[in-house]
CSV table of N, CA and C in Angstrom, one decimal:
chain,number,residue,atom,x,y,z
K,1,UNK,N,-9.5,-22.1,21.1
K,1,UNK,CA,-8.1,-21.9,20.7
K,1,UNK,C,-8.0,-22.0,19.1
K,2,UNK,N,-8.8,-22.9,18.5
K,2,UNK,CA,-8.8,-22.9,17.0
K,2,UNK,C,-9.2,-21.6,16.4
K,3,UNK,N,-10.2,-20.9,17.1
K,3,UNK,CA,-10.7,-19.6,16.6
K,3,UNK,C,-9.6,-18.6,16.7
K,4,UNK,N,-8.8,-18.6,17.7
K,4,UNK,CA,-7.7,-17.7,17.9
K,4,UNK,C,-6.7,-17.9,16.8
K,5,UNK,N,-6.3,-19.1,16.6
K,5,UNK,CA,-5.3,-19.5,15.6
K,5,UNK,C,-5.9,-19.0,14.2
K,6,UNK,N,-7.1,-19.4,13.9
K,6,UNK,CA,-7.7,-19.0,12.6
K,6,UNK,C,-7.7,-17.5,12.4
K,7,UNK,N,-8.1,-16.8,13.5
K,7,UNK,CA,-8.1,-15.3,13.4
K,7,UNK,C,-6.7,-14.7,13.2
K,8,UNK,N,-5.7,-15.3,13.8
K,8,UNK,CA,-4.3,-14.9,13.7
K,8,UNK,C,-3.8,-15.1,12.3
K,9,UNK,N,-4.1,-16.3,11.8
K,9,UNK,CA,-3.6,-16.6,10.4
K,9,UNK,C,-4.3,-15.6,9.4
K,10,UNK,N,-5.6,-15.4,9.6
K,10,UNK,CA,-6.3,-14.5,8.7
K,10,UNK,C,-5.8,-13.1,8.8
K,11,UNK,N,-5.4,-12.7,10.0
K,11,UNK,CA,-4.9,-11.3,10.2
K,11,UNK,C,-3.6,-11.2,9.4
K,12,UNK,N,-2.7,-12.2,9.5
K,12,UNK,CA,-1.5,-12.1,8.7
K,12,UNK,C,-1.8,-12.0,7.3
K,13,UNK,N,-2.7,-12.8,6.8
K,13,UNK,CA,-3.1,-12.8,5.4
K,13,UNK,C,-3.6,-11.4,4.9
K,14,UNK,N,-4.5,-10.9,5.8
K,14,UNK,CA,-5.2,-9.6,5.4
K,14,UNK,C,-4.2,-8.5,5.5
K,15,UNK,N,-3.3,-8.5,6.5
K,15,UNK,CA,-2.3,-7.4,6.6
K,15,UNK,C,-1.4,-7.4,5.4
K,16,UNK,N,-1.1,-8.6,4.8
K,16,UNK,CA,-0.3,-8.6,3.6
K,16,UNK,C,-1.1,-8.0,2.4
K,17,UNK,N,-2.4,-8.1,2.4
K,17,UNK,CA,-3.2,-7.6,1.3
K,17,UNK,C,-3.4,-6.1,1.5
K,18,UNK,N,-3.5,-5.6,2.7
K,18,UNK,CA,-3.9,-4.2,2.9
K,18,UNK,C,-2.9,-3.2,2.3
K,19,UNK,N,-1.7,-3.6,2.1
K,19,UNK,CA,-0.8,-2.8,1.4
K,19,UNK,C,-0.9,-2.8,-0.1
K,20,UNK,N,-1.8,-3.7,-0.6
K,20,UNK,CA,-1.9,-3.9,-2.0
K,20,UNK,C,-3.3,-3.4,-2.6
K,21,UNK,N,-3.8,-2.3,-2.0
K,21,UNK,CA,-5.0,-1.7,-2.5
K,21,UNK,C,-6.3,-2.6,-2.3
K,22,UNK,N,-6.5,-3.1,-1.1
K,22,UNK,CA,-7.6,-3.9,-0.8
K,22,UNK,C,-8.9,-3.0,-0.9
K,23,UNK,N,-9.9,-3.4,-1.6
K,23,UNK,CA,-11.1,-2.6,-1.7
K,23,UNK,C,-12.2,-3.3,-0.9
K,24,UNK,N,-13.4,-2.8,-1.0
K,24,UNK,CA,-14.6,-3.4,-0.3
K,24,UNK,C,-14.9,-4.8,-0.7
K,25,UNK,N,-14.6,-5.1,-2.0
K,25,UNK,CA,-14.8,-6.5,-2.4
K,25,UNK,C,-13.9,-7.5,-1.6
K,26,UNK,N,-12.7,-7.1,-1.3
K,26,UNK,CA,-11.8,-8.0,-0.6
K,26,UNK,C,-12.2,-8.1,0.9
K,27,UNK,N,-12.6,-6.9,1.4
K,27,UNK,CA,-13.1,-6.9,2.8
K,27,UNK,C,-14.3,-7.8,3.0
K,28,UNK,N,-15.3,-7.8,2.0
K,28,UNK,CA,-16.5,-8.6,2.1
K,28,UNK,C,-16.1,-10.1,1.9
K,29,UNK,N,-15.1,-10.3,1.0
K,29,UNK,CA,-14.7,-11.7,0.8
K,29,UNK,C,-14.1,-12.3,2.0
K,30,UNK,N,-13.2,-11.6,2.7
K,30,UNK,CA,-12.5,-12.1,3.9
K,30,UNK,C,-13.6,-12.3,5.0
K,31,UNK,N,-14.5,-11.3,5.1
K,31,UNK,CA,-15.6,-11.5,6.1
K,31,UNK,C,-16.4,-12.7,5.9
K,32,UNK,N,-16.8,-12.9,4.6
K,32,UNK,CA,-17.6,-14.1,4.3
K,32,UNK,C,-16.9,-15.4,4.6
K,33,UNK,N,-15.6,-15.5,4.2
K,33,UNK,CA,-14.8,-16.7,4.5
K,33,UNK,C,-14.7,-17.0,5.9
K,34,UNK,N,-14.4,-15.9,6.7
K,34,UNK,CA,-14.3,-16.1,8.2
K,34,UNK,C,-15.6,-16.6,8.8
K,35,UNK,N,-16.7,-16.0,8.3
K,35,UNK,CA,-18.0,-16.4,8.8
K,35,UNK,C,-18.3,-17.9,8.5
K,36,UNK,N,-17.9,-18.3,7.4
K,36,UNK,CA,-18.1,-19.7,7.0
K,36,UNK,C,-17.2,-20.6,7.9
K,37,UNK,N,-16.0,-20.2,8.1
K,37,UNK,CA,-15.0,-21.0,8.9
K,37,UNK,C,-15.4,-21.1,10.4
K,38,UNK,N,-15.9,-19.9,10.9
K,38,UNK,CA,-16.2,-19.8,12.4
K,38,UNK,C,-17.6,-20.2,12.7
K,39,UNK,N,-18.5,-20.1,11.7
K,39,UNK,CA,-19.9,-20.4,12.0
K,39,UNK,C,-20.6,-19.3,12.8
K,40,UNK,N,-20.2,-18.1,12.6
K,40,UNK,CA,-20.8,-17.0,13.3
K,40,UNK,C,-20.6,-15.7,12.6
K,41,UNK,N,-21.3,-14.6,13.0
K,41,UNK,CA,-21.1,-13.4,12.3
K,41,UNK,C,-19.7,-12.8,12.6
K,42,UNK,N,-19.1,-12.2,11.6
K,42,UNK,CA,-17.8,-11.6,11.8
K,42,UNK,C,-17.9,-10.2,11.1
K,43,UNK,N,-17.4,-9.2,11.7
K,43,UNK,CA,-17.3,-7.9,11.1
K,43,UNK,C,-15.9,-7.6,10.8
K,44,UNK,N,-15.6,-7.3,9.5
K,44,UNK,CA,-14.2,-7.0,9.1
K,44,UNK,C,-14.2,-5.6,8.5
K,45,UNK,N,-13.3,-4.7,9.0
K,45,UNK,CA,-13.2,-3.4,8.4
K,45,UNK,C,-11.8,-3.1,8.1
K,46,UNK,N,-11.5,-2.8,6.8
K,46,UNK,CA,-10.2,-2.5,6.3
K,46,UNK,C,-10.2,-1.0,5.8
K,47,UNK,N,-9.3,-0.3,6.3
K,47,UNK,CA,-9.2,1.1,5.8
K,47,UNK,C,-7.8,1.7,5.9
K,48,UNK,N,-7.2,2.0,4.8
K,48,UNK,CA,-5.9,2.6,4.7
K,48,UNK,C,-4.8,1.9,5.4
K,49,UNK,N,-4.7,0.6,5.3
K,49,UNK,CA,-3.7,-0.2,6.0
K,49,UNK,C,-4.0,-0.6,7.4
K,50,UNK,N,-5.2,-0.2,7.8
K,50,UNK,CA,-5.7,-0.6,9.2
K,50,UNK,C,-6.7,-1.7,9.0
K,51,UNK,N,-6.8,-2.6,9.9
K,51,UNK,CA,-7.8,-3.7,9.9
K,51,UNK,C,-8.4,-3.9,11.3
K,52,UNK,N,-9.7,-4.1,11.3
K,52,UNK,CA,-10.3,-4.5,12.6
K,52,UNK,C,-11.3,-5.6,12.3
K,53,UNK,N,-11.2,-6.7,13.1
K,53,UNK,CA,-12.0,-7.9,13.0
K,53,UNK,C,-12.7,-8.1,14.4
K,54,UNK,N,-14.0,-8.2,14.3
K,54,UNK,CA,-14.8,-8.5,15.5
K,54,UNK,C,-15.7,-9.7,15.3
K,55,UNK,N,-15.7,-10.7,16.2
K,55,UNK,CA,-16.5,-11.8,16.0
K,55,UNK,C,-17.7,-11.7,17.0
K,56,UNK,N,-18.7,-12.5,16.6
K,56,UNK,CA,-20.0,-12.5,17.4
K,56,UNK,C,-19.7,-12.9,18.9
K,57,UNK,N,-18.8,-13.7,19.1
K,57,UNK,CA,-18.5,-14.2,20.5
K,57,UNK,C,-17.5,-13.2,21.3
K,58,UNK,N,-17.2,-12.1,20.7
K,58,UNK,CA,-16.4,-11.1,21.4
K,58,UNK,C,-15.0,-11.0,21.2
K,59,UNK,N,-14.4,-11.8,20.3
K,59,UNK,CA,-13.0,-11.7,20.0
K,59,UNK,C,-12.8,-10.5,19.1
K,60,UNK,N,-11.8,-9.7,19.4
K,60,UNK,CA,-11.6,-8.5,18.6
K,60,UNK,C,-10.1,-8.4,18.3
K,61,UNK,N,-9.8,-8.2,17.0
K,61,UNK,CA,-8.4,-8.0,16.6
K,61,UNK,C,-8.3,-6.7,15.8
K,62,UNK,N,-7.3,-5.9,16.1
K,62,UNK,CA,-7.1,-4.6,15.4
K,62,UNK,C,-5.6,-4.5,15.1
K,63,UNK,N,-5.3,-4.1,13.9
K,63,UNK,CA,-3.8,-4.0,13.6
K,63,UNK,C,-3.7,-2.9,12.5
K,64,UNK,N,-2.5,-2.3,12.5
K,64,UNK,CA,-2.1,-1.3,11.6
K,64,UNK,C,-0.9,-0.5,12.1
K,65,UNK,N,-0.8,0.7,11.5
K,65,UNK,CA,0.4,1.5,11.9
K,65,UNK,C,0.3,2.1,13.2
K,66,UNK,N,-0.9,2.4,13.7
K,66,UNK,CA,-1.0,3.1,15.0
K,66,UNK,C,-2.4,2.8,15.6
K,67,UNK,N,-2.4,1.7,16.4
K,67,UNK,CA,-3.7,1.2,16.9
K,67,UNK,C,-3.8,1.8,18.4
K,68,UNK,N,-5.0,2.1,18.8
K,68,UNK,CA,-5.2,2.6,20.1
K,68,UNK,C,-5.3,1.5,21.1
K,69,UNK,N,-4.7,1.8,22.3
K,69,UNK,CA,-4.8,0.8,23.4
K,69,UNK,C,-6.2,0.8,23.9
K,70,UNK,N,-6.8,-0.4,24.1
K,70,UNK,CA,-8.2,-0.4,24.6
K,70,UNK,C,-8.4,0.4,25.9
K,71,UNK,N,-9.5,1.0,26.0
K,71,UNK,CA,-9.8,1.8,27.2
K,71,UNK,C,-9.9,1.0,28.5
K,72,UNK,N,-10.2,-0.3,28.3
K,72,UNK,CA,-10.3,-1.2,29.5
K,72,UNK,C,-9.1,-2.1,29.7
K,73,UNK,N,-8.0,-1.8,29.0
K,73,UNK,CA,-6.7,-2.5,29.2
K,73,UNK,C,-6.3,-2.3,30.7
K,74,UNK,N,-5.9,-3.4,31.4
K,74,UNK,CA,-5.6,-3.2,32.8
K,74,UNK,C,-4.6,-2.1,33.1
K,75,UNK,N,-4.9,-1.3,34.1
K,75,UNK,CA,-4.1,-0.2,34.5
K,75,UNK,C,-2.9,-0.6,35.2
K,76,UNK,N,-2.9,-1.8,35.8
K,76,UNK,CA,-1.7,-2.3,36.5
K,76,UNK,C,-0.7,-3.0,35.7
K,77,UNK,N,-0.8,-2.9,34.4
K,77,UNK,CA,0.2,-3.5,33.5
K,77,UNK,C,0.8,-2.3,32.7
K,78,UNK,N,2.1,-2.1,33.0
K,78,UNK,CA,2.9,-1.1,32.4
K,78,UNK,C,2.9,-1.3,30.8
K,79,UNK,N,2.8,-0.2,30.1
K,79,UNK,CA,2.9,-0.3,28.6
K,79,UNK,C,4.1,0.5,28.2
K,80,UNK,N,5.1,-0.2,27.6
K,80,UNK,CA,6.3,0.5,27.3
K,80,UNK,C,6.0,1.5,26.2
K,81,UNK,N,6.9,2.6,26.2
K,81,UNK,CA,6.7,3.7,25.3
K,81,UNK,C,7.0,3.1,23.8
K,82,UNK,N,6.1,3.4,22.9
K,82,UNK,CA,6.2,3.0,21.5
K,82,UNK,C,4.9,3.1,20.8
K,83,UNK,N,4.8,2.4,19.7
K,83,UNK,CA,3.6,2.4,18.9
K,83,UNK,C,2.9,1.1,19.0
K,84,UNK,N,1.6,1.1,19.4
K,84,UNK,CA,0.8,-0.1,19.4
K,84,UNK,C,0.5,-0.5,18.0
K,85,UNK,N,0.9,-1.7,17.6
K,85,UNK,CA,0.7,-2.2,16.3
K,85,UNK,C,-0.4,-3.1,16.1
K,86,UNK,N,-0.8,-3.9,17.2
K,86,UNK,CA,-1.9,-4.7,17.1
K,86,UNK,C,-2.5,-5.0,18.5
K,87,UNK,N,-3.8,-5.2,18.6
K,87,UNK,CA,-4.5,-5.5,19.8
K,87,UNK,C,-5.4,-6.7,19.5
K,88,UNK,N,-5.3,-7.7,20.4
K,88,UNK,CA,-6.3,-8.8,20.3
K,88,UNK,C,-7.0,-8.9,21.7
K,89,UNK,N,-8.3,-8.9,21.7
K,89,UNK,CA,-9.0,-9.0,22.9
K,89,UNK,C,-9.8,-10.3,22.8
K,90,UNK,N,-9.6,-11.2,23.8
K,90,UNK,CA,-10.2,-12.5,23.8
K,90,UNK,C,-11.2,-12.5,25.1
K,91,UNK,N,-12.5,-12.7,24.9
K,91,UNK,CA,-13.4,-12.7,26.0
K,91,UNK,C,-13.2,-13.9,26.9
K,92,UNK,N,-12.6,-15.0,26.4
K,92,UNK,CA,-12.4,-16.2,27.2
K,92,UNK,C,-11.2,-15.8,28.1
K,93,UNK,N,-11.4,-15.8,29.3
K,93,UNK,CA,-10.3,-15.5,30.3
K,93,UNK,C,-10.1,-14.0,30.3
K,94,UNK,N,-10.9,-13.2,29.7
K,94,UNK,CA,-10.8,-11.8,29.7
K,94,UNK,C,-9.3,-11.4,29.4
K,95,UNK,N,-8.8,-11.8,28.3
K,95,UNK,CA,-7.5,-11.6,28.0
K,95,UNK,C,-7.2,-10.6,26.9
K,96,UNK,N,-5.9,-10.1,26.9
K,96,UNK,CA,-5.5,-9.2,25.8
K,96,UNK,C,-4.1,-9.7,25.3
K,97,UNK,N,-3.8,-9.4,24.1
K,97,UNK,CA,-2.5,-9.5,23.6
K,97,UNK,C,-2.2,-8.3,22.8
K,98,UNK,N,-1.2,-7.5,23.2
K,98,UNK,CA,-0.9,-6.2,22.6
K,98,UNK,C,0.5,-6.3,22.1
K,99,UNK,N,0.7,-5.8,20.8
K,99,UNK,CA,2.0,-5.8,20.2
K,99,UNK,C,2.4,-4.3,20.1
K,100,UNK,N,3.6,-4.0,20.6
K,100,UNK,CA,4.1,-2.6,20.6
K,100,UNK,C,5.5,-2.6,19.9
K,101,UNK,N,5.7,-1.6,19.1
K,101,UNK,CA,7.0,-1.4,18.5
K,101,UNK,C,7.7,-0.3,19.2
K,102,UNK,N,8.9,-0.5,19.7
K,102,UNK,CA,9.6,0.5,20.5
K,102,UNK,C,11.1,0.7,19.9
K,103,UNK,N,11.7,1.8,20.2
K,103,UNK,CA,13.0,2.0,19.8
K,103,UNK,C,14.0,1.6,20.9
K,104,UNK,N,13.5,1.1,22.0
K,104,UNK,CA,14.4,0.6,23.1
K,104,UNK,C,14.9,-0.8,22.8
K,105,UNK,N,16.1,-1.1,23.3
K,105,UNK,CA,16.6,-2.5,23.0
K,105,UNK,C,16.0,-3.5,23.9
K,106,UNK,N,16.3,-4.8,23.6
K,106,UNK,CA,15.7,-5.9,24.3
K,106,UNK,C,16.0,-5.9,25.8
K,107,UNK,N,17.3,-5.7,26.1
K,107,UNK,CA,17.7,-5.7,27.5
K,107,UNK,C,17.0,-4.5,28.3
K,108,UNK,N,17.0,-3.3,27.7
K,108,UNK,CA,16.3,-2.2,28.4
K,108,UNK,C,14.8,-2.5,28.7
K,109,UNK,N,14.1,-3.0,27.7
K,109,UNK,CA,12.7,-3.3,27.9
K,109,UNK,C,12.6,-4.4,29.0
K,110,UNK,N,13.4,-5.4,29.0
K,110,UNK,CA,13.3,-6.5,30.0
K,110,UNK,C,13.6,-5.8,31.4
K,111,UNK,N,14.5,-5.0,31.5
K,111,UNK,CA,14.8,-4.3,32.8
K,111,UNK,C,13.7,-3.4,33.2
K,112,UNK,N,13.0,-2.7,32.3
K,112,UNK,CA,11.9,-1.9,32.6
K,112,UNK,C,10.8,-2.8,33.3
K,113,UNK,N,10.5,-3.9,32.6
K,113,UNK,CA,9.4,-4.7,33.1
K,113,UNK,C,9.7,-5.5,34.4
K,114,UNK,N,11.0,-5.8,34.6
K,114,UNK,CA,11.3,-6.5,35.9
K,114,UNK,C,11.3,-5.5,37.0
K,115,UNK,N,11.3,-4.2,36.7
K,115,UNK,CA,11.1,-3.1,37.7
K,115,UNK,C,9.7,-2.7,37.9
K,116,UNK,N,9.0,-2.5,36.7
K,116,UNK,CA,7.6,-1.9,36.8
K,116,UNK,C,6.6,-2.9,37.3
K,117,UNK,N,6.7,-4.2,36.8
K,117,UNK,CA,5.6,-5.1,37.2
K,117,UNK,C,5.5,-5.3,38.7
K,118,UNK,N,6.6,-5.5,39.5
K,118,UNK,CA,6.5,-5.6,40.9
K,118,UNK,C,6.0,-4.3,41.6
K,119,UNK,N,6.4,-3.2,41.0
K,119,UNK,CA,5.9,-1.9,41.5
K,119,UNK,C,4.3,-1.8,41.5
K,120,UNK,N,3.8,-2.5,40.5
K,120,UNK,CA,2.3,-2.5,40.3
K,120,UNK,C,1.7,-3.8,40.9
K,121,UNK,N,2.4,-4.5,41.8
K,121,UNK,CA,1.9,-5.6,42.6
K,121,UNK,C,2.0,-7.0,41.9
K,122,UNK,N,2.7,-7.1,40.8
K,122,UNK,CA,2.9,-8.4,40.2
K,122,UNK,C,4.0,-9.1,40.8
K,123,UNK,N,3.9,-10.4,41.0
K,123,UNK,CA,5.0,-11.3,41.5
K,123,UNK,C,5.6,-11.9,40.2
K,124,UNK,N,6.9,-11.6,40.0
K,124,UNK,CA,7.6,-12.2,38.9
K,124,UNK,C,7.9,-13.7,39.1
K,125,UNK,N,7.6,-14.5,38.1
K,125,UNK,CA,7.8,-15.9,38.3
K,125,UNK,C,8.7,-16.5,37.2
K,126,UNK,N,9.1,-15.7,36.2
K,126,UNK,CA,10.1,-16.2,35.2
K,126,UNK,C,10.7,-15.0,34.5
K,127,UNK,N,12.0,-15.2,34.2
K,127,UNK,CA,12.7,-14.2,33.4
K,127,UNK,C,13.7,-15.0,32.6
K,128,UNK,N,13.8,-14.8,31.3
K,128,UNK,CA,14.7,-15.5,30.4
K,128,UNK,C,15.3,-14.5,29.4
K,129,UNK,N,16.6,-14.7,29.2
K,129,UNK,CA,17.3,-14.0,28.2
K,129,UNK,C,17.7,-15.0,27.1
K,130,UNK,N,17.4,-14.7,25.9
K,130,UNK,CA,17.7,-15.7,24.8
K,130,UNK,C,18.3,-14.9,23.6
K,131,UNK,N,19.3,-14.1,23.9
K,131,UNK,CA,20.0,-13.4,22.9
K,131,UNK,C,19.2,-12.2,22.5
K,132,UNK,N,18.6,-12.3,21.3
K,132,UNK,CA,17.8,-11.1,20.8
K,132,UNK,C,16.4,-11.3,21.2
K,133,UNK,N,16.1,-12.1,22.2
K,133,UNK,CA,14.8,-12.3,22.8
K,133,UNK,C,14.8,-12.4,24.3
K,134,UNK,N,13.8,-11.9,24.9
K,134,UNK,CA,13.7,-12.0,26.4
K,134,UNK,C,12.2,-12.2,26.8
K,135,UNK,N,12.0,-12.8,27.9
K,135,UNK,CA,10.6,-13.0,28.4
K,135,UNK,C,10.6,-12.7,29.9
K,136,UNK,N,9.6,-12.0,30.3
K,136,UNK,CA,9.3,-11.8,31.7
K,136,UNK,C,7.9,-12.1,32.0
K,137,UNK,N,7.6,-12.9,33.0
K,137,UNK,CA,6.2,-13.2,33.3
K,137,UNK,C,5.9,-13.1,34.8
K,138,UNK,N,4.7,-12.9,35.1
K,138,UNK,CA,4.3,-12.7,36.5
K,138,UNK,C,2.8,-13.0,36.8
K,139,UNK,N,2.5,-13.1,38.0
K,139,UNK,CA,1.1,-13.3,38.4
K,139,UNK,C,0.7,-12.3,39.5
K,140,UNK,N,-0.7,-12.1,39.6
K,140,UNK,CA,-1.2,-11.2,40.5
K,140,UNK,C,-2.7,-11.7,40.8
K,141,UNK,N,-2.9,-12.2,42.0
K,141,UNK,CA,-4.2,-12.7,42.3
K,141,UNK,C,-4.6,-13.8,41.3
K,142,UNK,N,-5.7,-13.6,40.5
K,142,UNK,CA,-6.1,-14.6,39.5
K,142,UNK,C,-5.7,-14.2,38.1
K,143,UNK,N,-4.7,-13.3,37.9
K,143,UNK,CA,-4.3,-12.8,36.6
K,143,UNK,C,-2.8,-13.2,36.4
K,144,UNK,N,-2.5,-13.3,35.1
K,144,UNK,CA,-1.1,-13.6,34.7
K,144,UNK,C,-0.7,-12.6,33.6
K,145,UNK,N,0.5,-12.3,33.5
K,145,UNK,CA,1.1,-11.4,32.5
K,145,UNK,C,2.3,-12.0,31.9
K,146,UNK,N,2.5,-11.9,30.6
K,146,UNK,CA,3.7,-12.4,30.0
K,146,UNK,C,4.2,-11.2,29.0
K,147,UNK,N,5.5,-11.0,29.1
K,147,UNK,CA,6.1,-9.9,28.3
K,147,UNK,C,7.1,-10.6,27.4
K,148,UNK,N,6.9,-10.7,26.1
K,148,UNK,CA,7.9,-11.2,25.2
K,148,UNK,C,8.5,-10.1,24.4
K,149,UNK,N,9.8,-10.1,24.4
K,149,UNK,CA,10.5,-9.0,23.7
K,149,UNK,C,11.4,-9.6,22.7
K,150,UNK,N,11.4,-9.1,21.4
K,150,UNK,CA,12.2,-9.6,20.4
K,150,UNK,C,12.6,-8.5,19.4
K,151,UNK,N,13.6,-8.9,18.5
K,151,UNK,CA,14.0,-8.0,17.5
K,151,UNK,C,13.5,-8.5,16.1
K,152,UNK,N,12.9,-7.7,15.4
K,152,UNK,CA,12.5,-8.0,14.0
K,152,UNK,C,12.8,-6.8,13.1
K,153,UNK,N,13.5,-7.0,12.0
K,153,UNK,CA,13.9,-6.0,11.1
K,153,UNK,C,14.5,-4.8,11.8
K,154,UNK,N,15.4,-5.0,12.8
K,154,UNK,CA,16.1,-4.0,13.5
K,154,UNK,C,15.3,-3.2,14.4
K,155,UNK,N,14.0,-3.6,14.7
K,155,UNK,CA,13.2,-2.9,15.6
K,155,UNK,C,12.8,-3.9,16.7
K,156,UNK,N,12.6,-3.3,17.9
K,156,UNK,CA,12.2,-4.1,19.1
K,156,UNK,C,10.7,-4.2,19.1
K,157,UNK,N,10.1,-5.4,19.3
K,157,UNK,CA,8.7,-5.6,19.4
K,157,UNK,C,8.4,-6.2,20.8
K,158,UNK,N,7.4,-5.7,21.5
K,158,UNK,CA,7.0,-6.2,22.8
K,158,UNK,C,5.6,-6.8,22.6
K,159,UNK,N,5.4,-8.0,23.1
K,159,UNK,CA,4.1,-8.6,23.1
K,159,UNK,C,3.7,-8.7,24.5
K,160,UNK,N,2.7,-8.0,25.0
K,160,UNK,CA,2.1,-8.1,26.3
K,160,UNK,C,0.9,-9.0,26.2
K,161,UNK,N,0.9,-10.1,27.0
K,161,UNK,CA,-0.3,-10.9,27.1
K,161,UNK,C,-0.8,-10.9,28.5
K,162,UNK,N,-2.0,-10.6,28.7
K,162,UNK,CA,-2.6,-10.5,30.0
K,162,UNK,C,-3.9,-11.4,30.0
K,163,UNK,N,-3.9,-12.3,31.0
K,163,UNK,CA,-5.1,-13.1,31.1
K,163,UNK,C,-5.6,-13.1,32.6
K,164,UNK,N,-6.9,-13.1,32.7
K,164,UNK,CA,-7.6,-13.3,34.0
K,164,UNK,C,-8.0,-14.7,34.2
K,165,UNK,N,-7.2,-15.5,34.9
K,165,UNK,CA,-7.4,-16.9,35.1
K,165,UNK,C,-8.6,-17.3,35.9
K,166,UNK,N,-9.1,-16.3,36.7
K,166,UNK,CA,-10.2,-16.6,37.6
K,166,UNK,C,-11.6,-16.6,37.0
K,167,UNK,N,-11.7,-16.4,35.7
K,167,UNK,CA,-13.0,-16.4,35.0
K,167,UNK,C,-13.5,-17.7,34.7
C-alpha cells in the first residue's frame, strides 16, 4: 500500500513537471529517487507530456493526454466512451485503476454502469449519489469493481477500479 501511495504522489509530482519541459536529466532524477525510496529497480519514461513508470515488482503507472487501455484489461468491465488519462496496474490482487475523461454527465455515467455491469454478470452491491459525484460498485465471483464518477474543471472523470480478490 505504501508503494502505491508513493507512486501516486510521484505521478502527481511528475505530471506537474512534464508540462514544464522535463528533459532526460529530470527523468533520471525521478527514477533514481523512486529506486532509493522503493528499494528496487524502477523504469521511468517521460515523453511529450506522457509518463510511464514500471517497478521491478510489476506495478505500472501510465498517464498523459491519451493513454491506451491495457490489452489484458477485463473484457467484462464496460469502459465508458472517453479518453483514458491514466492506467495503474497493480500485480497484488491483479488489479487496475483506470481514469477516463468523458463528456457525459455524472448521472448519465452512473446510469450506464448500473445497466452495463449487471449485463456483464456483475452483482451491484452499492450505488451512491453525492451531488457532483457518484459511486457504483459490484462483485463477480472473486472480483470486485468500483466506479467513481466526479466533476473536475467542468469535465466528468470516471475512475474504474477492478480487483481480483481471489489471488
